[in-house]
Coordinates of C-alpha atoms (C1' of nucleotides) in Angstrom, one line a residue:
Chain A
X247 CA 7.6 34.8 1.8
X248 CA 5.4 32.5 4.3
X249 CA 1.8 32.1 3.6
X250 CA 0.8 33.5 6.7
X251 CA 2.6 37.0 6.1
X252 CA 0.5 37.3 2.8
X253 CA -2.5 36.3 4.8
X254 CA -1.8 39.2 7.0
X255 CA -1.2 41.7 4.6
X256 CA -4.2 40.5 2.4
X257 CA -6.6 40.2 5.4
X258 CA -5.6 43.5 7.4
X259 CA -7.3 45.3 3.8
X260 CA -10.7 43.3 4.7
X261 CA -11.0 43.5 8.1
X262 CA -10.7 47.4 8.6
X263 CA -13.4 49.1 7.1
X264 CA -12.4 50.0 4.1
X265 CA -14.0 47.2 2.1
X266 CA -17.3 49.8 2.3
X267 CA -15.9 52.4 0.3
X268 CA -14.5 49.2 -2.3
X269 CA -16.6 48.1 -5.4
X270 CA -18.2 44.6 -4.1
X271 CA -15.7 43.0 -7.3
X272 CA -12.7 44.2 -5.5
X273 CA -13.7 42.5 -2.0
X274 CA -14.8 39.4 -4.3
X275 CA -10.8 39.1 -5.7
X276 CA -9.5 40.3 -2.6
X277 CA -11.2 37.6 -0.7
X278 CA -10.3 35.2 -3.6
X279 CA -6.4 35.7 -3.4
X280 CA -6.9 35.7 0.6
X281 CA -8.3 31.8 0.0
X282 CA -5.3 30.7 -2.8
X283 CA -2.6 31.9 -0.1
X284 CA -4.5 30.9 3.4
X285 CA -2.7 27.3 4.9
X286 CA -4.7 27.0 8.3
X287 CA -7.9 25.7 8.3
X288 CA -9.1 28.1 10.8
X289 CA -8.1 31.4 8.5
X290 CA -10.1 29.5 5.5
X291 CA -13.1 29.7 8.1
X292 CA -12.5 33.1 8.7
X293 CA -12.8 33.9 4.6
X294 CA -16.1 31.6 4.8
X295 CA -17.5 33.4 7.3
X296 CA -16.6 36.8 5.6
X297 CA -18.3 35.2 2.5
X298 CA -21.6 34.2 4.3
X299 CA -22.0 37.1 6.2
X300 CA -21.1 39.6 3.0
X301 CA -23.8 37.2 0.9
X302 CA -21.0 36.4 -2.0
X303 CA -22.4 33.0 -2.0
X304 CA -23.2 33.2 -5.5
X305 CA -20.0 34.0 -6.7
X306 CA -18.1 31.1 -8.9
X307 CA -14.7 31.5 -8.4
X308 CA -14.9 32.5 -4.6
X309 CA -17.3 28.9 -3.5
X310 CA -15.0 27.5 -5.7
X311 CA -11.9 28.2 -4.3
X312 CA -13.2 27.6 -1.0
X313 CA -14.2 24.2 -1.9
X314 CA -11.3 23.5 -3.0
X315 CA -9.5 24.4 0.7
X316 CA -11.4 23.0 2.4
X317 CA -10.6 19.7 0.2
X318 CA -7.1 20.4 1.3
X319 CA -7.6 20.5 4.8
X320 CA -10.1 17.1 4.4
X321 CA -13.0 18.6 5.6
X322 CA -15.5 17.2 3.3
X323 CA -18.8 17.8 4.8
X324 CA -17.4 21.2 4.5
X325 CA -17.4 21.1 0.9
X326 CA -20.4 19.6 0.3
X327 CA -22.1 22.1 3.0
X328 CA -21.2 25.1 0.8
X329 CA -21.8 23.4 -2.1
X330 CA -25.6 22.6 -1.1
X331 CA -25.8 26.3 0.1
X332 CA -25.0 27.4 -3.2
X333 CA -28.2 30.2 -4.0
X334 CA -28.9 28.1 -7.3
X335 CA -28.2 25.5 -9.5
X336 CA -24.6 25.3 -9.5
X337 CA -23.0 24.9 -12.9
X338 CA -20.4 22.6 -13.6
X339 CA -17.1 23.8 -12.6
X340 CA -18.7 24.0 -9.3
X341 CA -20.1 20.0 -9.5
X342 CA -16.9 19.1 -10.9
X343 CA -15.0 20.0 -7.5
X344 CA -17.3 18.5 -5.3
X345 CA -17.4 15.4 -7.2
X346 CA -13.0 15.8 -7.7
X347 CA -13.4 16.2 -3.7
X348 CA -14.8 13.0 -3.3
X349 CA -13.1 11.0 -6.2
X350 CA -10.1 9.9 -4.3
X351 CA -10.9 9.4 -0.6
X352 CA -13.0 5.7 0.3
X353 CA -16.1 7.6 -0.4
X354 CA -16.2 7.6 -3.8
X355 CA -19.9 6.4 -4.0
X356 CA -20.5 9.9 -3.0
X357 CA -18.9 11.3 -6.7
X358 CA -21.2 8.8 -8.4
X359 CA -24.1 9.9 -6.7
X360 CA -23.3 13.5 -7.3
X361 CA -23.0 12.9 -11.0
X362 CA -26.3 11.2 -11.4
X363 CA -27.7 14.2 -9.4
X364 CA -26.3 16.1 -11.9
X365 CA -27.4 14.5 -14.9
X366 CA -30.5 15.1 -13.5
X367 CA -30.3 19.0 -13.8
X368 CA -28.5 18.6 -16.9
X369 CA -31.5 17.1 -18.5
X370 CA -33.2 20.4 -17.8
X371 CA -31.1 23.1 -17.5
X372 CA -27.5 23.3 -19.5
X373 CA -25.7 24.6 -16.8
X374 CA -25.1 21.5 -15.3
X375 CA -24.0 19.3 -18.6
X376 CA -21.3 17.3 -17.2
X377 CA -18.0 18.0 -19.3
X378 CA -14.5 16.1 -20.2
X379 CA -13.5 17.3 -16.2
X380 CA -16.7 15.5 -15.1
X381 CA -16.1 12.3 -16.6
X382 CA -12.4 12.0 -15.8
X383 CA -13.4 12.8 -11.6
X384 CA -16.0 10.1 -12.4
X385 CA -14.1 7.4 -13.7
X386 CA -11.4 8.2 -11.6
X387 CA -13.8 7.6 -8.4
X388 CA -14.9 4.3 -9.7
X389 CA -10.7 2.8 -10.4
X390 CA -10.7 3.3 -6.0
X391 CA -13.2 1.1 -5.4
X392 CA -13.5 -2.8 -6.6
X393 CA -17.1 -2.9 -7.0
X394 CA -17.6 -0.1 -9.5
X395 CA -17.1 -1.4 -12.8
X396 CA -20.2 -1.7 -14.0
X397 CA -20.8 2.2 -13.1
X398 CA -17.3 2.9 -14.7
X399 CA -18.3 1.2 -18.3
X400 CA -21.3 3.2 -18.2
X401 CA -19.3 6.3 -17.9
X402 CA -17.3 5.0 -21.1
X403 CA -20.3 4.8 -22.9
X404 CA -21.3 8.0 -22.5
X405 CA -18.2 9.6 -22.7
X406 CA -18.2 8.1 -26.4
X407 CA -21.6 9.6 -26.9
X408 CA -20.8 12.9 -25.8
X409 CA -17.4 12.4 -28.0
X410 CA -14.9 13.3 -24.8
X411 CA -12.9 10.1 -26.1
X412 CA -10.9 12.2 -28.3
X413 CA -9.7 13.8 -24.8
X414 CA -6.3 12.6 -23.6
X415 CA -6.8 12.5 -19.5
X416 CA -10.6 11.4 -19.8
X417 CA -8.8 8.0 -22.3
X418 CA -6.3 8.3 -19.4
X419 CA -8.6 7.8 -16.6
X420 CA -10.2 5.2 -18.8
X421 CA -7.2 3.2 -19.2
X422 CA -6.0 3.4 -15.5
X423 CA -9.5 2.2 -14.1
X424 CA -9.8 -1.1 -16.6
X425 CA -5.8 -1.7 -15.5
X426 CA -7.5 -1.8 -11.8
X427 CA -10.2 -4.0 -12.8
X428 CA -7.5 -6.5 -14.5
X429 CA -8.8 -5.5 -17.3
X430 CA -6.0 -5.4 -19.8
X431 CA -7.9 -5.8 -23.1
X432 CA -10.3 -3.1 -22.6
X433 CA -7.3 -1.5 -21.6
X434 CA -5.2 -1.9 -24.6
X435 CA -8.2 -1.1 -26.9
X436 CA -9.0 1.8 -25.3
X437 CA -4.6 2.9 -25.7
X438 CA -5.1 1.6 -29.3
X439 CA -8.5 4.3 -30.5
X440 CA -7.1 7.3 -28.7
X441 CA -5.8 9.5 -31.2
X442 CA -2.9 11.2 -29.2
X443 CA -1.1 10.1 -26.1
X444 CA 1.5 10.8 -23.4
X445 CA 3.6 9.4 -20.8
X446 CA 0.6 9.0 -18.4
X447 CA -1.0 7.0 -21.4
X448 CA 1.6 4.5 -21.6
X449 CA 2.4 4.5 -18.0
X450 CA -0.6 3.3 -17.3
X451 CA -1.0 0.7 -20.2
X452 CA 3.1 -0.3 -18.4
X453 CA 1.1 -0.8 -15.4
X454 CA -1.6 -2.7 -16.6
X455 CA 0.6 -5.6 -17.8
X456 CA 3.1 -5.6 -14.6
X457 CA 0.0 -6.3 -12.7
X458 CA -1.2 -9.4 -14.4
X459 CA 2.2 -10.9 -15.0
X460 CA 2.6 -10.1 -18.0
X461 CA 6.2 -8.7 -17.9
X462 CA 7.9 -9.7 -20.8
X463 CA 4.8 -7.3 -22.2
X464 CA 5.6 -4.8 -20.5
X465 CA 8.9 -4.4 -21.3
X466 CA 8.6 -4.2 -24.6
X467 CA 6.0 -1.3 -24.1
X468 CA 8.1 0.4 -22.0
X469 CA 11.1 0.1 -24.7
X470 CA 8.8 0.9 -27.5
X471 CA 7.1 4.4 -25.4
X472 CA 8.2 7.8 -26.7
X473 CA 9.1 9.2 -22.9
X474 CA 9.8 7.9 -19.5
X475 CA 9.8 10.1 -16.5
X476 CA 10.1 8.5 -12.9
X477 CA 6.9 7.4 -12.7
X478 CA 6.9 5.3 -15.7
X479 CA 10.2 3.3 -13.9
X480 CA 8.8 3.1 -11.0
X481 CA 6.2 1.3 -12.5
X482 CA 8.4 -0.9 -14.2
X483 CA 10.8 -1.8 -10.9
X484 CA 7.4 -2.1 -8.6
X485 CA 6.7 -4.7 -11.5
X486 CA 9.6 -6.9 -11.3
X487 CA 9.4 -6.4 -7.1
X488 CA 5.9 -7.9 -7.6
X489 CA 7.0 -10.3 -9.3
X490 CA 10.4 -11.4 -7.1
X491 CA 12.3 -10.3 -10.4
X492 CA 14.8 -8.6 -7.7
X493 CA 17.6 -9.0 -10.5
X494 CA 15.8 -7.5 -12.8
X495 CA 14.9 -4.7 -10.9
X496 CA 18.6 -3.8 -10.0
X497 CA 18.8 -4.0 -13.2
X498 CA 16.4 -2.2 -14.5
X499 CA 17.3 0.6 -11.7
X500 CA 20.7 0.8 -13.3
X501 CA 19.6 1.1 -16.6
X502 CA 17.6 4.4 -15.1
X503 CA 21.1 6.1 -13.6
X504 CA 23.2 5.1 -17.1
X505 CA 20.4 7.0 -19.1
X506 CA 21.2 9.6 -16.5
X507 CA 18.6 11.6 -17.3
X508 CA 16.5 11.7 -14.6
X509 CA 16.7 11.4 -10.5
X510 CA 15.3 8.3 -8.7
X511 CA 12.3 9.4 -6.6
X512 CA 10.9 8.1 -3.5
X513 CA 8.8 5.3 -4.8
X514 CA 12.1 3.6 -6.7
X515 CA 13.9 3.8 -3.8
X516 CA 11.8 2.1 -1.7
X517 CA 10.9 -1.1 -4.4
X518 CA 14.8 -0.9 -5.3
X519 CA 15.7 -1.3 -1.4
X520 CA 13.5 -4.0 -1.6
X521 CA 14.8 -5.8 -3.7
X522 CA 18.0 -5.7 -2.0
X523 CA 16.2 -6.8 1.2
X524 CA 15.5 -9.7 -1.0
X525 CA 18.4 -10.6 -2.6
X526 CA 20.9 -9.9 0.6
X527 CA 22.5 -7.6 -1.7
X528 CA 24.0 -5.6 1.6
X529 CA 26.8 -3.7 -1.0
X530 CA 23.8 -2.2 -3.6
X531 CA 21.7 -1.5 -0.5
X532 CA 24.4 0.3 0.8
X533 CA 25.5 2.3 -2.5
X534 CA 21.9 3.6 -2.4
X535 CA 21.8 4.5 1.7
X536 CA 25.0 6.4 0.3
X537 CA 23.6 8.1 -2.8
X538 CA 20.6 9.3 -0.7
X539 CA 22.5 11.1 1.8
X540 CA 25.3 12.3 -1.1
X541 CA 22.0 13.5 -2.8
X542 CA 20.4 15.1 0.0
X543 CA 17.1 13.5 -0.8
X544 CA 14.8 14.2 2.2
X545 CA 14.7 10.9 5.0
X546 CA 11.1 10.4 4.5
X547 CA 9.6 7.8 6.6
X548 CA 9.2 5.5 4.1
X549 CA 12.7 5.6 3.0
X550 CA 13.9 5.0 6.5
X551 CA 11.6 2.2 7.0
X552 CA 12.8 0.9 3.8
X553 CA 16.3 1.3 4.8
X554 CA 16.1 -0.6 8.6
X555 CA 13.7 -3.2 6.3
X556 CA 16.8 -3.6 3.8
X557 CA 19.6 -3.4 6.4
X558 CA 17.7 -5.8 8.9
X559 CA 16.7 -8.4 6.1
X560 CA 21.0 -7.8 5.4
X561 CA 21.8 -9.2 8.6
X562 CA 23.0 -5.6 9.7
X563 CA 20.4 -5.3 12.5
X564 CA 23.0 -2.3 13.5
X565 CA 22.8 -0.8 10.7
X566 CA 18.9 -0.9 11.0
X567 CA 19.4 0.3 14.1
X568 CA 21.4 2.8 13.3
X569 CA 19.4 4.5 10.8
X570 CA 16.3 4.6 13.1
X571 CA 18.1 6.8 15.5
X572 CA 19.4 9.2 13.2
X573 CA 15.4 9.3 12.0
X574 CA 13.8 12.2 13.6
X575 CA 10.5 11.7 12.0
X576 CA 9.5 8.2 13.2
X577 CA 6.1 6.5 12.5
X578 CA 4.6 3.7 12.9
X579 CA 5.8 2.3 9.9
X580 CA 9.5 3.6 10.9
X581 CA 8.9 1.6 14.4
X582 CA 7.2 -1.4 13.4
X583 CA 10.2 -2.1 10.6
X584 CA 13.0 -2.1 13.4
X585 CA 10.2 -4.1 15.8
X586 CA 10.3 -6.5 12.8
X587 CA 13.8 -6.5 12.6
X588 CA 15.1 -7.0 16.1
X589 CA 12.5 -9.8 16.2
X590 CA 14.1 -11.3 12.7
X591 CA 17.4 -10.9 14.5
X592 CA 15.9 -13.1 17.4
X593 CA 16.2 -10.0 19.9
X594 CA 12.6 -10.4 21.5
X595 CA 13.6 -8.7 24.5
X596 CA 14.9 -5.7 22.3
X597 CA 11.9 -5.8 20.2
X598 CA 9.2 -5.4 23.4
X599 CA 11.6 -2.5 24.7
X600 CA 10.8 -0.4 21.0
X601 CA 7.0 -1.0 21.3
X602 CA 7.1 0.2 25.4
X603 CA 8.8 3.2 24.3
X604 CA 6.5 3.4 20.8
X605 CA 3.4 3.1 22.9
X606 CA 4.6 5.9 24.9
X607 CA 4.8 8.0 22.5
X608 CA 1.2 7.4 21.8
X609 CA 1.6 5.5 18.1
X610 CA -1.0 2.9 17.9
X611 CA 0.3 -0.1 16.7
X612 CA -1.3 -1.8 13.4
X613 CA -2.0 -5.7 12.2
X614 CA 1.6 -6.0 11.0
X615 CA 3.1 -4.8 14.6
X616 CA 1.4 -7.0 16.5
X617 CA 2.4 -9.5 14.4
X618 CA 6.0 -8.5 14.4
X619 CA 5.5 -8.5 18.1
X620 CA 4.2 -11.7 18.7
X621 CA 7.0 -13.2 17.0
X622 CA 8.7 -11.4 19.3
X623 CA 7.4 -12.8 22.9
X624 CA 7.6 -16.5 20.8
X625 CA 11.4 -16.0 19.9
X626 CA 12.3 -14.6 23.4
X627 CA 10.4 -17.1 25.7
X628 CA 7.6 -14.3 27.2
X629 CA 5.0 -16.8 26.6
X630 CA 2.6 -15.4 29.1
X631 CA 3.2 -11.7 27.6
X632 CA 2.4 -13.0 24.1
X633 CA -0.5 -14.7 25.1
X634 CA -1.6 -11.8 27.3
X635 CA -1.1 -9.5 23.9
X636 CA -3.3 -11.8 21.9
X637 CA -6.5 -11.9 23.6
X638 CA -6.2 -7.7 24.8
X639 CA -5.1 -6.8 21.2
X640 CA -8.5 -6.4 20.0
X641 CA -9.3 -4.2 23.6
X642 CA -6.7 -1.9 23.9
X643 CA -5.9 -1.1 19.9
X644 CA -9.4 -2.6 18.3
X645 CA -7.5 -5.1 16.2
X646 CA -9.6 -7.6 15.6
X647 CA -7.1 -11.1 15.7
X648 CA -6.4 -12.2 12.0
X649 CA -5.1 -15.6 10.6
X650 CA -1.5 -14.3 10.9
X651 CA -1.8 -13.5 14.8
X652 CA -3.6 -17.0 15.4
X653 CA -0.4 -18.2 13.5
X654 CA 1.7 -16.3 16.1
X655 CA -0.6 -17.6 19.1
X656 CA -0.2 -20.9 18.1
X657 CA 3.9 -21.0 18.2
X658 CA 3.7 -19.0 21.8
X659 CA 1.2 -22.4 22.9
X660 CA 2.8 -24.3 21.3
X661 CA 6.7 -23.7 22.7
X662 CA 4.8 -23.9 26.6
X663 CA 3.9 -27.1 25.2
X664 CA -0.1 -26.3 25.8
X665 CA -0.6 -28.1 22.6
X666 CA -4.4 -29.0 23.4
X667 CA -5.3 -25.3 23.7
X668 CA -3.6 -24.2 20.6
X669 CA -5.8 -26.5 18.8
X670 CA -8.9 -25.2 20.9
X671 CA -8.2 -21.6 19.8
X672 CA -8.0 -22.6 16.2
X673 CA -10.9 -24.3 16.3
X674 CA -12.8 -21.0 18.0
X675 CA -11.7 -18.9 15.2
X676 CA -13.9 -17.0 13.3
X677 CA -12.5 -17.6 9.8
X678 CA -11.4 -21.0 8.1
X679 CA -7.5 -21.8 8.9
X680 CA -5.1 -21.9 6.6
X681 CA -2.9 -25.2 5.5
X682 CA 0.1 -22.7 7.2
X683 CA -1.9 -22.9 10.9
X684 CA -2.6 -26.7 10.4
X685 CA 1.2 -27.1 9.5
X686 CA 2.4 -24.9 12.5
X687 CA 0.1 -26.8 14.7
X688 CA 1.3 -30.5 13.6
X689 CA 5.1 -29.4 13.6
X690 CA 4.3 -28.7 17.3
X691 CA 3.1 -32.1 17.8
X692 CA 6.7 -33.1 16.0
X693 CA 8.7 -31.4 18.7
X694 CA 6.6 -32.4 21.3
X695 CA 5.9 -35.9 20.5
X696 CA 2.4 -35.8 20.9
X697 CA 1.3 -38.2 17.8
X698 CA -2.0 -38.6 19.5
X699 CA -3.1 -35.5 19.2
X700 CA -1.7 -34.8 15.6
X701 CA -3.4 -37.4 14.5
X702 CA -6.9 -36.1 16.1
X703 CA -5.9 -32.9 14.6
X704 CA -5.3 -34.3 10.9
X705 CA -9.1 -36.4 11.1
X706 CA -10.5 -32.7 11.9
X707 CA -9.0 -31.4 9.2
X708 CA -10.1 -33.6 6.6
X709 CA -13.6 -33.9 8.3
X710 CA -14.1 -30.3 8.1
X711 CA -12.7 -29.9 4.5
X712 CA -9.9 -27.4 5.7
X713 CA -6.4 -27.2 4.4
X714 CA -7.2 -26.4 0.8
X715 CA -7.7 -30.4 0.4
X716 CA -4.0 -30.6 1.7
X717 CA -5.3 -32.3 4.7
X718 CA -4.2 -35.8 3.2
X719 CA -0.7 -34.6 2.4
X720 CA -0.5 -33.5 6.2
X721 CA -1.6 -37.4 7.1
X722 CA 0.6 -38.5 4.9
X723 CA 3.7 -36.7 6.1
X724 CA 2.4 -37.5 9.9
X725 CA 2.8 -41.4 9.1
X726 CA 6.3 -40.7 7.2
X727 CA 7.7 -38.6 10.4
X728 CA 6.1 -41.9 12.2
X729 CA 7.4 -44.5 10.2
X730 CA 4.5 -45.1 9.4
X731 CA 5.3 -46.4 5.6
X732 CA 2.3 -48.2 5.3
X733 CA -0.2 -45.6 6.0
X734 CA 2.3 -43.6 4.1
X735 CA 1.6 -46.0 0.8
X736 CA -2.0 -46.2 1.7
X737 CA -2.9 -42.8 1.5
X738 CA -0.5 -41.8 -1.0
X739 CA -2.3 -44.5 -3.5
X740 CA -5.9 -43.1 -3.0
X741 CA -5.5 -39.5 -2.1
X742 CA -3.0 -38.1 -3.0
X743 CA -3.2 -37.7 -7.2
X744 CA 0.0 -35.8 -8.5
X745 CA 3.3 -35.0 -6.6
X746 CA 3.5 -31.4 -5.5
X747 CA 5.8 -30.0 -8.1
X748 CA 6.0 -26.3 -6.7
X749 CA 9.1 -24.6 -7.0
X750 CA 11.1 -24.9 -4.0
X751 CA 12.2 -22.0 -1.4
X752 CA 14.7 -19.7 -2.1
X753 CA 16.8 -17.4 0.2
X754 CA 20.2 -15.4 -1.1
X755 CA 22.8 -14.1 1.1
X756 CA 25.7 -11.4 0.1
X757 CA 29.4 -12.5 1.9
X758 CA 32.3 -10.4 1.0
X759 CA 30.9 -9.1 -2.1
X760 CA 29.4 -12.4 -3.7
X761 CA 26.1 -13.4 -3.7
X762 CA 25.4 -16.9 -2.4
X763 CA 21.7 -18.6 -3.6
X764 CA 20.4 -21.4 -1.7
X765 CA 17.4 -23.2 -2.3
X766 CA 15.5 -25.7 -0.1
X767 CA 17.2 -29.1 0.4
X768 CA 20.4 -27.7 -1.4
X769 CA 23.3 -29.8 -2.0
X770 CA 24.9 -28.0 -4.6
X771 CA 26.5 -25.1 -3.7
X772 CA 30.4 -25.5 -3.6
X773 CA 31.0 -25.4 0.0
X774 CA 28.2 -27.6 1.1
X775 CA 30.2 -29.8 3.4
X776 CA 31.4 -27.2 5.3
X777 CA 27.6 -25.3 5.5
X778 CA 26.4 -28.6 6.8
X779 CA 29.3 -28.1 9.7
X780 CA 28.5 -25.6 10.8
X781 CA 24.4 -25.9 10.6
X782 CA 25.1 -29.1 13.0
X783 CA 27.1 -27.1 15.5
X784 CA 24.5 -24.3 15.5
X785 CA 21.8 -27.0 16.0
X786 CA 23.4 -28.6 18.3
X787 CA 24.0 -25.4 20.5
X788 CA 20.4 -24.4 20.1
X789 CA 19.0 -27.8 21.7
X790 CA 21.3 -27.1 25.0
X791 CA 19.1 -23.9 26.1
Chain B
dC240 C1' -11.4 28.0 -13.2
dT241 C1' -10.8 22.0 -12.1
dA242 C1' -7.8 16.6 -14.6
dG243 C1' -5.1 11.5 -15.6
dG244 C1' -0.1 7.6 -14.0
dG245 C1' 3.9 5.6 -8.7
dT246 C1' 6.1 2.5 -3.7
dT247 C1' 7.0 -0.6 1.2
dA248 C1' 6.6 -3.9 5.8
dG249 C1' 5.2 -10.2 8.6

DNA sequence: CTAGGGTTAG
């Protein structure tokens, strides 16, 4: 049955006044069960003020099991009021919630400070000796932040001194927070001196080589580990994701359904669809829409966002579409992947229409919508509106502009030809431009004609030190697009030291069931002549307008 | 009476 009929049941046997003609122990379990089956915050209230006002305060389990729903429900100055209410020094189950309480949210300094508290009172009184739970909470606060290390090998060295190394999730915890510090060797040699491990042990070790590119060793971990469960390939597919290893994902994926052993979760779905959105492979996107509706596996938000993502990147904006509306859970992720989409699909207008309505529903738009929405006004020709979005973006939702938005307010300037202010705004930014900015910036002068002005731009650049010392290579192209050549020569002899030998772009598209690979500049796929066609006819129709 | 490992979008 429903939490709330227990609640009723439990509670109607405290509130009458029977509880005076009850031992105190029987109100203390009474009140104890009330807490593990309570789900509303305002019924664990109740129980605390039941607590207080029948001075249990002292009682372990009870403070415990209220700390611990209050953490539930998020309410963490809750926690750490009855914790500090506590009638004396608490003993270590109790400092081991609080600091668990803390451990994962973006306060974790708070667990570290609690633990030095505590060694403190451990010093004096052995109640509070932290134990194998402490450390693991600890170290596990430390792997959330990116400053922490120093804190975190200081937990190691005590956990080897109070010989809790020999304990599998404290090693765990270990493991996992030098894999977040990129910190594979400490990593491995930790792994190597435990003396047993599981799945959570080698998942994390998995993990720690997929992060620092190290694929090829982590496969052969993953091969060589005892047992995989779904975390342990989700690792591995989020690898190769992270690594554009799309093929090796779907691979990989595949090799997970022929073991047939286990059900794809959430987090495979959404790097596999991924990788689909990557590769254009519409027909595997669309085998796993299908096996997630044959399988009944709930329509989370972020499997529909991953879906309109892979169905939108697919060229099936309708698809995308489609599987927005028949989402009845939509979030801002949800919206801002079809915003995306439509806006990919060059359907500005479209795109402004979903954030109207998403506005109205009161979802506050983040970074990635506005950018998503900038695009939008640039590809539909609302100059003004995109402009207008730019500078009350930081007033209305208190997003602060970011290189990626000046990207976008640079193409709307730049398409009304107001080429002079585009390079005023970048040059009132609060943050050093990217080569990507300069390059939007200059293209504009392309299209425009105004060589002037790129020119001037190009002499700021390399006066200023901008462009990640690119700012040469920009001159350089500027007097080729010129015909320039012998400016072209002259930098290109004293500036300019090796060719650029990075690997070119890459884009795939699925047609009929085969997947067609293209890179930049291509002139070798088998129907070249006839892609060339028709790229000159949609060119050409795209200048008349 | 409390642990430790997982994903995405421009």
């Amino acid at each position: 049955m429903c939490g709330s009929c227990d609640y009723l049941r439990l509670w109607s046997g405290i509130s009458s006044n029977t509880f005076l003609t009850q031992p105190m122990t029987q109100l203390n379990v009474r009140l104890y069960q009330l807490l593990k089956h309570v789900r509303l915050l305002t019924q664990t209230k109740q129980i605390h003020a039941q607590i207080v006002f029948r001075s249990l305060g002292g009682s372990n389990n009870l403070i415990g099991e209220l700390i611990r729903s209050y953490r539930t429900h998020g309410k963490l100055k809750s926690v750490r009021k009855v914790f500090s209410e506590y009638p004396s020094l608490p003993p270590t189950f109790l400092w081991n919630l609080v600091i668990q309480a803390y451990s994962k949210t973006s306060f974790t300094e708070e667990s570290l400070y609690l633990f030095k508290e505590m060694l403190l009172y451990g010093g004096r009184h052995s109640l509070a000796v932290p134990d194998d739970y402490t450390f693991t909470f600890t170290i596990t606060a430390c792997s959330r932040q990116r400053t922490l290390l120093a804190f975190g090998q200081n937990c190691h060295t005590m956990v080897i001194k109070h010989g809790y190394d020999s304990d599998v999730c404290v090693g765990n915890a270990l493991v996992s927070m030098y894999v977040v510090y990129s910190r594979t060797v400490s990593a491995q040699k930790v792994f190597d001196e435990m003396p047993q491990r599981d799945t959570i042990t080698w998942t994390s070790l998995v993990k720690g080589y997929a992060m620092n590119g190290n694929m090829p060793q982590a496969e052969k971990l993953f091969i060589k580990m005892p047992d995989r469960n779904e975390v342990s390939w989700a690792v591995m597919i989020a690898g190769y994701v992270g690594h554009e290893m799309y093929n090796d994902a779907l691979r990989c994926f595949n090799d997970m359904l022929a073991e047939g052993n286990l059900e794809p979760n959430e987090a495979i779905f959404v790097s596999v669809l991924s990788a689909c959105a990557h590769l254009g492979q519409i027909s595997q996107g669309k085998w796993i829409h299908f096996y997630i509706d044959k399988n009944g596996v709930p329509k989370s938000s972020n499997i529909a966002t991953s879906l309109i993502d892979m169905y939108a990147k697919c060229g099936k904006i309708d698809c995308a579409k489609q599987v927005f509306d028949e989402t009845d859970r939509r979030d801002l992720l949800t919206w801002t992947s079809l915003i995306s989409g439509l806006s990919m699909h060059g359907l500005g207008r479209e795109a402004l229409q979903m954030f109207d309505e998403m506005l109205a529903k009161g979802i506050k738009p983040d970074n990635v919508t506005l950018v998503s929405i900038l695009n939008a006004c640039s590809h539909s020709g609302q100059v003004e509106e995109g402009i207008a979005i730019f500078y009350n973006m930081e007033r209305l939702w208190g997003i602060s502009p970011k290189i990626e938005h000046f990207g976008c307010l640079i193409d709307l300037l730049s398409r009304a030809n107001r080429l002079e202010d585009a390079f005023k705004a970048v040059k009132t930014m609060d943050m050093d431009p990217d080569v990507i900015i300069w390059r939007a910036l200059l293209s504009a002068c392309r299209v425009h004609g105004n060589a002037g002005l790129a020119e001037r731009i190009i002499h700021h650049v390399i006066k200023a030190g901008d462009g990640g010392g690119e700012g040469h290579l920009l001159l350089s192209n500027l007097y080729a697009s010129l015909g320039q050549w012998e400016n072209v020569r002259r930098i290109r002899e004293s500036k300019i030291e090796k060719e650029d030998i990075s690997t070119p772009g890459c884009s795939y598209i699925e047609i009929d069931s085969v997947v067609h690979e293209f890179l930049a500049a291509d002139k070798l796929h088998p129907r070249i002549a006839e892609i060339n066609l028709k790229l000159n006819e949609v060119m050409k129709r795209i200048s008349l307008d």
